[in-house]
Short mmCIF file of C-alpha atoms and ligand atoms in Angstrom, two decimals:
data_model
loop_
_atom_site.label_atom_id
_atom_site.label_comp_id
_atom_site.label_asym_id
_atom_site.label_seq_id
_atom_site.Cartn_x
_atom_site.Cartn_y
_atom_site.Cartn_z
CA UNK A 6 86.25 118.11 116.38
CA UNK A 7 89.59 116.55 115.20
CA UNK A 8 92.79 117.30 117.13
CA UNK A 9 95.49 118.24 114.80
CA UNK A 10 98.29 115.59 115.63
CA UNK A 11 101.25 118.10 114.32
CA UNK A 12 101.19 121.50 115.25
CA UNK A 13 103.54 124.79 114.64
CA UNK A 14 103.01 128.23 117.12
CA UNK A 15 104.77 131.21 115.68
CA UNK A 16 107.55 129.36 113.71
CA UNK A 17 110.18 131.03 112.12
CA UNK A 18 112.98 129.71 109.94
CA UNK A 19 116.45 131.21 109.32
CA UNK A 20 119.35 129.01 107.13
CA UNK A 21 122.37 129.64 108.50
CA UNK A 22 123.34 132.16 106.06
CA UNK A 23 120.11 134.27 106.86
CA UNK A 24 117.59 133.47 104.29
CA UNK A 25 114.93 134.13 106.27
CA UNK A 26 112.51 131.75 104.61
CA UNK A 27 109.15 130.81 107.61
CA UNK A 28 107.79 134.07 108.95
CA UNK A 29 106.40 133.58 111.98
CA UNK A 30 103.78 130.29 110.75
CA UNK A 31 100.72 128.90 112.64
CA UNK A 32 100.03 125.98 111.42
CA UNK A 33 97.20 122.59 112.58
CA UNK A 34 97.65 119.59 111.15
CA UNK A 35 94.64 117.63 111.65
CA UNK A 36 94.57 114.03 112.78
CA UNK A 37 93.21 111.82 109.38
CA UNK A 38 93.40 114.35 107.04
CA UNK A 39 94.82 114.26 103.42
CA UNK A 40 96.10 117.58 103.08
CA UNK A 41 98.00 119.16 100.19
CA UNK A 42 100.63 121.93 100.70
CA UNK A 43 101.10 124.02 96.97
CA UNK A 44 103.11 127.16 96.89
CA UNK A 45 105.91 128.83 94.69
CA UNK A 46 109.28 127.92 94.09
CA UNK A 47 110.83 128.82 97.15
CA UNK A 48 107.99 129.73 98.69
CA UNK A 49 109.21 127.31 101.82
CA UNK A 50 107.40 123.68 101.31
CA UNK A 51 110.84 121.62 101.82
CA UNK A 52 111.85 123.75 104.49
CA UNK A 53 108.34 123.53 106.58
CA UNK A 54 108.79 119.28 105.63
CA UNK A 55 111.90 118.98 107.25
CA UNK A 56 110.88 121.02 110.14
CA UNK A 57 108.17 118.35 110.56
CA UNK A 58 110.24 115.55 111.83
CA UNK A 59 113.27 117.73 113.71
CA UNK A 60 115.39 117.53 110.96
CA UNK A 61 115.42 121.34 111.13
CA UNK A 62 114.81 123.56 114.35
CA UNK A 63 112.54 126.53 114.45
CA UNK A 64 114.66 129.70 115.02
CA UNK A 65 111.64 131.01 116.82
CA UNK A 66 108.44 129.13 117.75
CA UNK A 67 107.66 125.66 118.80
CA UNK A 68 106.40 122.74 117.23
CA UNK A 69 103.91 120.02 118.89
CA UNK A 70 103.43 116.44 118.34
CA UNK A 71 99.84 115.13 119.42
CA UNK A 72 99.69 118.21 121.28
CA UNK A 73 102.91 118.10 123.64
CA UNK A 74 105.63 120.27 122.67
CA UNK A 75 109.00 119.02 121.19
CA UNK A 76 112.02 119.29 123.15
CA UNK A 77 114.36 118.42 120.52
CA UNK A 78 115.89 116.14 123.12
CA UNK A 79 117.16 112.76 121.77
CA UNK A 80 114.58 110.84 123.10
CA UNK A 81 112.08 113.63 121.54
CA UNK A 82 113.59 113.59 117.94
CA UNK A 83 113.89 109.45 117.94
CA UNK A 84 109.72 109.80 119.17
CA UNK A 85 109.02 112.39 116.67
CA UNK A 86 110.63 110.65 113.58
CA UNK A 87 109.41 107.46 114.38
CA UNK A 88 105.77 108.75 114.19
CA UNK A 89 106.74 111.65 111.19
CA UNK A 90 107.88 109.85 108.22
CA UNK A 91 109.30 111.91 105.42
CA UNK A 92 110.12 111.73 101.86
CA UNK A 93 112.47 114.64 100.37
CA UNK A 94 112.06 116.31 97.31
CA UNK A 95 114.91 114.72 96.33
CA UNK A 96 114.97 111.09 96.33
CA UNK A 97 119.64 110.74 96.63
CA UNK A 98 119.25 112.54 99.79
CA UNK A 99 117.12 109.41 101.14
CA UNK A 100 118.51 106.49 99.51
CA UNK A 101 122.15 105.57 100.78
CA UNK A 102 122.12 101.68 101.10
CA UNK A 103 123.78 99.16 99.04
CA UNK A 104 120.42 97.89 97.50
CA UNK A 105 116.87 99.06 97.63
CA UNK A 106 115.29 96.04 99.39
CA UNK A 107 118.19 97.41 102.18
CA UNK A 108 116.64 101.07 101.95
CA UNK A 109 113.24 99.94 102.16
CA UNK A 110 114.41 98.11 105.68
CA UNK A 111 115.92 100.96 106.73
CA UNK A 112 113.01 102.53 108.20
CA UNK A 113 111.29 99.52 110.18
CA UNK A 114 114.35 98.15 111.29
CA UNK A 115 114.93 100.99 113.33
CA UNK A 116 111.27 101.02 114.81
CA UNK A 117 112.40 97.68 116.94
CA UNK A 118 110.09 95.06 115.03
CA UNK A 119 110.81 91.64 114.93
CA UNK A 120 112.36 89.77 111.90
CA UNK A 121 108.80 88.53 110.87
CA UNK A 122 107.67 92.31 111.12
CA UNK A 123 109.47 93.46 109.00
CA UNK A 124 109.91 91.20 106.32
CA UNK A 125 106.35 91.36 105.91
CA UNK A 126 105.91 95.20 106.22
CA UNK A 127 108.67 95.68 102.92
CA UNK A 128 107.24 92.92 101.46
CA UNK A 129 103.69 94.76 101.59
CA UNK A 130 105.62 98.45 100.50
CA UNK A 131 107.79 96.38 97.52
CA UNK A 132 104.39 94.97 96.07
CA UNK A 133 102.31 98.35 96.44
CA UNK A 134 104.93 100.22 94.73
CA UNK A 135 105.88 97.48 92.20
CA UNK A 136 109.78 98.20 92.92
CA UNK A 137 110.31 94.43 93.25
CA UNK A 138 111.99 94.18 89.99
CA UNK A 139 114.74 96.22 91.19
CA UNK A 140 114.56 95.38 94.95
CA UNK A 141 118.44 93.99 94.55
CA UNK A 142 120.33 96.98 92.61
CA UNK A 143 122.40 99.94 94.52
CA UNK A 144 119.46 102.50 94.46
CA UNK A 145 122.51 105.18 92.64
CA UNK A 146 121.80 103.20 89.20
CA UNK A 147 117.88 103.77 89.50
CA UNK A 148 116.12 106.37 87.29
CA UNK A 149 115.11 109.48 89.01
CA UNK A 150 111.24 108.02 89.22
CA UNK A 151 112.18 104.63 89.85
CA UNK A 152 114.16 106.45 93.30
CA UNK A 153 111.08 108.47 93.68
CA UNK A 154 109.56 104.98 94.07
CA UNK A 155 111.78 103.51 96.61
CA UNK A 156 112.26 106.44 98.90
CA UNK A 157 107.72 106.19 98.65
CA UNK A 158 108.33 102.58 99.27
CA UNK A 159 110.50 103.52 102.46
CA UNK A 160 108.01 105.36 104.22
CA UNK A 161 105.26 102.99 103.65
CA UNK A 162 106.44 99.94 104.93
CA UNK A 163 107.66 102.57 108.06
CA UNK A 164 103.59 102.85 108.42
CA UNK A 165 104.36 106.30 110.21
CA UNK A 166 101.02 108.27 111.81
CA UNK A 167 101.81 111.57 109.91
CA UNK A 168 103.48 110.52 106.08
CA UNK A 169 105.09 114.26 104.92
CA UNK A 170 106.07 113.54 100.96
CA UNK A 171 108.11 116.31 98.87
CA UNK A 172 106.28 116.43 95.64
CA UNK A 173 105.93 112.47 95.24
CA UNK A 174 104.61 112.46 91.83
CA UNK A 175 107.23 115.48 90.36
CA UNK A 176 109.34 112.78 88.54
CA UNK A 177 106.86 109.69 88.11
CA UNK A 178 105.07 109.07 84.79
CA UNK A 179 101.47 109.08 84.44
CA UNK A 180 100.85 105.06 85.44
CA UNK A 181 103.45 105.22 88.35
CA UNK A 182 101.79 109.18 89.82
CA UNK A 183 98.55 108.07 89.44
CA UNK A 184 99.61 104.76 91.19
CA UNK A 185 100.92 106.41 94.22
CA UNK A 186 98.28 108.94 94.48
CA UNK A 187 95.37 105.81 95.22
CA UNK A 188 97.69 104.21 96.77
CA UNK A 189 97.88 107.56 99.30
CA UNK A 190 94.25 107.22 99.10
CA UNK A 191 93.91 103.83 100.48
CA UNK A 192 96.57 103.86 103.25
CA UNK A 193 95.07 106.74 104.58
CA UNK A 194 92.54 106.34 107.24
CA UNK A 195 91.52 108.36 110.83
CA UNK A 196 94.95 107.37 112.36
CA UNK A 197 96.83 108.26 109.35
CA UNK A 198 97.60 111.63 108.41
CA UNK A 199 98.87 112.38 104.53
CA UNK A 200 100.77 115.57 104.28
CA UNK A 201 102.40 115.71 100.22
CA UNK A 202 103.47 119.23 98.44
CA UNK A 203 102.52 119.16 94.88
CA UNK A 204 102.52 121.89 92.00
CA UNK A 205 99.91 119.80 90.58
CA UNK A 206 96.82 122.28 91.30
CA UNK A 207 94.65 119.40 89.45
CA UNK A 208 95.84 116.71 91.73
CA UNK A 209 95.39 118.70 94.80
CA UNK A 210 92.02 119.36 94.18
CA UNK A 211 90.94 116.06 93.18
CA UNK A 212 92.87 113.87 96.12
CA UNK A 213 92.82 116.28 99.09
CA UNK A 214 90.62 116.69 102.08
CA UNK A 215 92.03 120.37 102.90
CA UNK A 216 94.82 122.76 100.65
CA UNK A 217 96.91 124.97 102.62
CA UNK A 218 98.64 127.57 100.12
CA UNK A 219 102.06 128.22 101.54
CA UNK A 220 103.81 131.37 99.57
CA UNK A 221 106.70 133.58 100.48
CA UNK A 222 107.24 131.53 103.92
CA UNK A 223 103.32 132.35 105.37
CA UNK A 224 100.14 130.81 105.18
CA UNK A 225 97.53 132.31 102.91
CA UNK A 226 94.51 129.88 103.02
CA UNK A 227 93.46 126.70 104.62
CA UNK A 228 90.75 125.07 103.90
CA UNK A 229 88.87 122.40 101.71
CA UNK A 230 89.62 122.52 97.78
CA UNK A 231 86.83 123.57 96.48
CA UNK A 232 86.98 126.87 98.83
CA UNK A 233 90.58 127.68 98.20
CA UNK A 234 90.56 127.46 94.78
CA UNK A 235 87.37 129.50 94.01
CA UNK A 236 89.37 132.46 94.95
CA UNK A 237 90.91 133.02 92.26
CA UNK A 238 92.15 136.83 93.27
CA UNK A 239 94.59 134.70 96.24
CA UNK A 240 95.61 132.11 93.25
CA UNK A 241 96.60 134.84 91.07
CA UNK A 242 98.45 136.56 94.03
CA UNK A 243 100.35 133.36 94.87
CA UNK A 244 100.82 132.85 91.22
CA UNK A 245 98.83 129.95 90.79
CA UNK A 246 96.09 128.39 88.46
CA UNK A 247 92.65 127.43 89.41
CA UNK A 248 92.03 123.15 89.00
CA UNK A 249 91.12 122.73 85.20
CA UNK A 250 87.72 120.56 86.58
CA UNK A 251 86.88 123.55 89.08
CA UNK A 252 87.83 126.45 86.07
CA UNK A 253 85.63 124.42 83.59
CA UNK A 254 82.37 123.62 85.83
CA UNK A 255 81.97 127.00 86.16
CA UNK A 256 82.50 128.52 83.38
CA UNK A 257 80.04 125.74 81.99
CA UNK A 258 77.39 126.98 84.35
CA UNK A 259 78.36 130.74 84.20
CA UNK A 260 76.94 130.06 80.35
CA UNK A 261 74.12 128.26 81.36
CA UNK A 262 73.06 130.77 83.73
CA UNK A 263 72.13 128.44 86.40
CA UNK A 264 73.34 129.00 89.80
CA UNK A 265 76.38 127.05 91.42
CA UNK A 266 75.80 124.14 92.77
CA UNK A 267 76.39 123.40 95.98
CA UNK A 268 78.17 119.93 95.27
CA UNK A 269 81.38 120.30 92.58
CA UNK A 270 82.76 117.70 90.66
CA UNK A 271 86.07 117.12 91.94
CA UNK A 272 87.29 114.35 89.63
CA UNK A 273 87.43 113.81 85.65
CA UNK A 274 84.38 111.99 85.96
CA UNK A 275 82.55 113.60 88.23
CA UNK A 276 82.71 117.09 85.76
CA UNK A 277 81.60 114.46 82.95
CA UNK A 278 78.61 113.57 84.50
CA UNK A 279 77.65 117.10 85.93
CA UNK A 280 78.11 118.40 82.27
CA UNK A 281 76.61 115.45 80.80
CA UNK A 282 73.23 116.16 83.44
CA UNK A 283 73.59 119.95 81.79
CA UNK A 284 73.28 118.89 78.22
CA UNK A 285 69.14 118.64 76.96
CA UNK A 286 68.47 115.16 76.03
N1 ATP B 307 120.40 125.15 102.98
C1 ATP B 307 119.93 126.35 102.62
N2 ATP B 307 120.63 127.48 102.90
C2 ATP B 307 120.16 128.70 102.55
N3 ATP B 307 118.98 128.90 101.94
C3 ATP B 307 118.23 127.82 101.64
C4 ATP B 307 118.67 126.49 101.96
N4 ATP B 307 117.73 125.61 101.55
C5 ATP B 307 116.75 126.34 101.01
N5 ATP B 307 117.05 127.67 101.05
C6 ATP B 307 116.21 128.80 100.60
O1 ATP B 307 114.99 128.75 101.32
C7 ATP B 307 113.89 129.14 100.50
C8 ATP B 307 112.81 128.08 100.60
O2 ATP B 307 113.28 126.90 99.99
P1 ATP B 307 112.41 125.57 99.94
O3 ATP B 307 113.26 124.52 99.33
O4 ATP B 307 111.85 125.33 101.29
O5 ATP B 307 111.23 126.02 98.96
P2 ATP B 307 110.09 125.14 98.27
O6 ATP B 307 108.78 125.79 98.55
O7 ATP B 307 110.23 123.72 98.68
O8 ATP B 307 110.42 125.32 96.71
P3 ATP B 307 110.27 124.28 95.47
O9 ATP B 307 108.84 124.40 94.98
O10 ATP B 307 111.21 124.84 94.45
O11 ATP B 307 110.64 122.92 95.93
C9 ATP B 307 114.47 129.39 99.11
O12 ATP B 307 114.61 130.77 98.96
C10 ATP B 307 115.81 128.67 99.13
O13 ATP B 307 116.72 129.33 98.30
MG1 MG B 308 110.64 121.99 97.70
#
């Protein structure tokens, strides 16, 4: 069984001018998972992010880090955000040094590595993320997805255990979001946790191990794709759409009359050759 490495007991979330937005959450994170948060505007997705890392304190409730609960001591928050990196919904509130190679050293500077270390780790992140033809600007003249890019960038050459991104792909084109989605895919192994909101039902489905469906500030599923989204009663409840590759497979076989498979496609291609094995020759 995997242990989750973040989790929240009875967590509840007040802003300071009473928006009461968490009711009273419960919430595993499990160790090596790609897991995909969708919910509403509003709904709480930012707020539950920055709770993550002690950026924000539970009114109510605790949170727990590999299973030992946070103090919200110094020493605890340093530990925490060390091992929780984040990336905000909003790239300006991340990027504040006088050029982006800077910003990208931000984060490893402060984990203590040596000069070597470090060059080498935003080195790695500049390449992956192909920012290197901006790596000298002030990050304030950068395009919104080009930001997007660097703050992604940041986190990666951070190599956190648990990586918590704020809609990553909500202001990247098509090359650049698909881009950071494999590269998600590949960074991610058993020690490495990827935590992202999205809106994107379709990308959800397709790149995540598990989709917990945060809306209104509680939890109504968790579990893998393909279960969450079958229910489509919840989705309409939460105002949300069913993946277009889920929606279409069984429609597909609805007409066919043959029963559902046990195995769905969960990419492009995958549908395209389950249809394609539907078709007579
Ligand atoms: N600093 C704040 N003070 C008061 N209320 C806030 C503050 N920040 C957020 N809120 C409120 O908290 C609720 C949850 O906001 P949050 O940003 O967590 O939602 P979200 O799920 O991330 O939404 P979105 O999909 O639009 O990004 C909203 O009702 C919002 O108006
Ligand atoms: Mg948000």
């Amino acid at each position: 069984m995997k242990t989750p490495i973040v989790s929240m007991k009875n967590v509840t979330y007040e802003y300071p001018d009473k928006t009461l937005v968490l009711k009273g959450l419960t919430l595993h994170i499990d160790r090596g998972k790609k897991i995909a948060l969708i919910g509403n505007n509003g709904a709480g997705k930012s707020t539950l992010f920055l709770l993550l890392n002690g950026i924000l304190k539970p009114s109510s409730g605790d949170l727990f880090f590999n299973e030992s609960k946070i103090s919200y001591s110094r020493k605890d928050l340093k530990k925490l955000r060390q091992k929780v990196g984040i990336v905000f919904q909003q790239p300006d509130t991340q990027l504040f040094s006088s050029s982006v190679y800077e910003d990208i050293k931000f984060g490893p500077k402060n984990l203590g590595l040596t000069q070597e270390e470090i060059q080498f780790a935003v080195n790695e992140a500049i390449m992956l993320t192909e920012t290197g033809d901006f790596k000298d600007k002030p990050p304030h003249f950068l395009s919104l997805g080009q930001k997007k890019r660097v703050a992604i960038a940041g986190i990666i050459a951070m190599n956190p255990e648990l990586m918590v991104l704020d809609e990553p792909t909500a202001s990247l084109d098509p090359y650049y979001a698909k881009k950071i989605m494999k590269i998600l895919e590949d960074i991610h192994h058993e020690n490495r946790t990827i935590l992202l909101s999205t809106h994107n039902v379709d990308l959800a489905y397709e790149w995540a191990d598990e989709i917990i469906i945060l809306h209104n500030g509680a939890i109504m599923a968790q579990g893998t794709p393909v279960e969450v989204f079958q229910n489509k009663e919840l989705l309409n409840q939460c105002h949300l759409e069913q993946p277009m590759t889920l929606e279409i497979y069984q429609q597909v076989l609805a007409k066919h009359h043959a029963s559902i498979a046990t195995e769905y496609p969960l990419s492009k291609k995958q549908l395209i050759e389950k249809l394609a094995s539907l078709l007579p020759i």
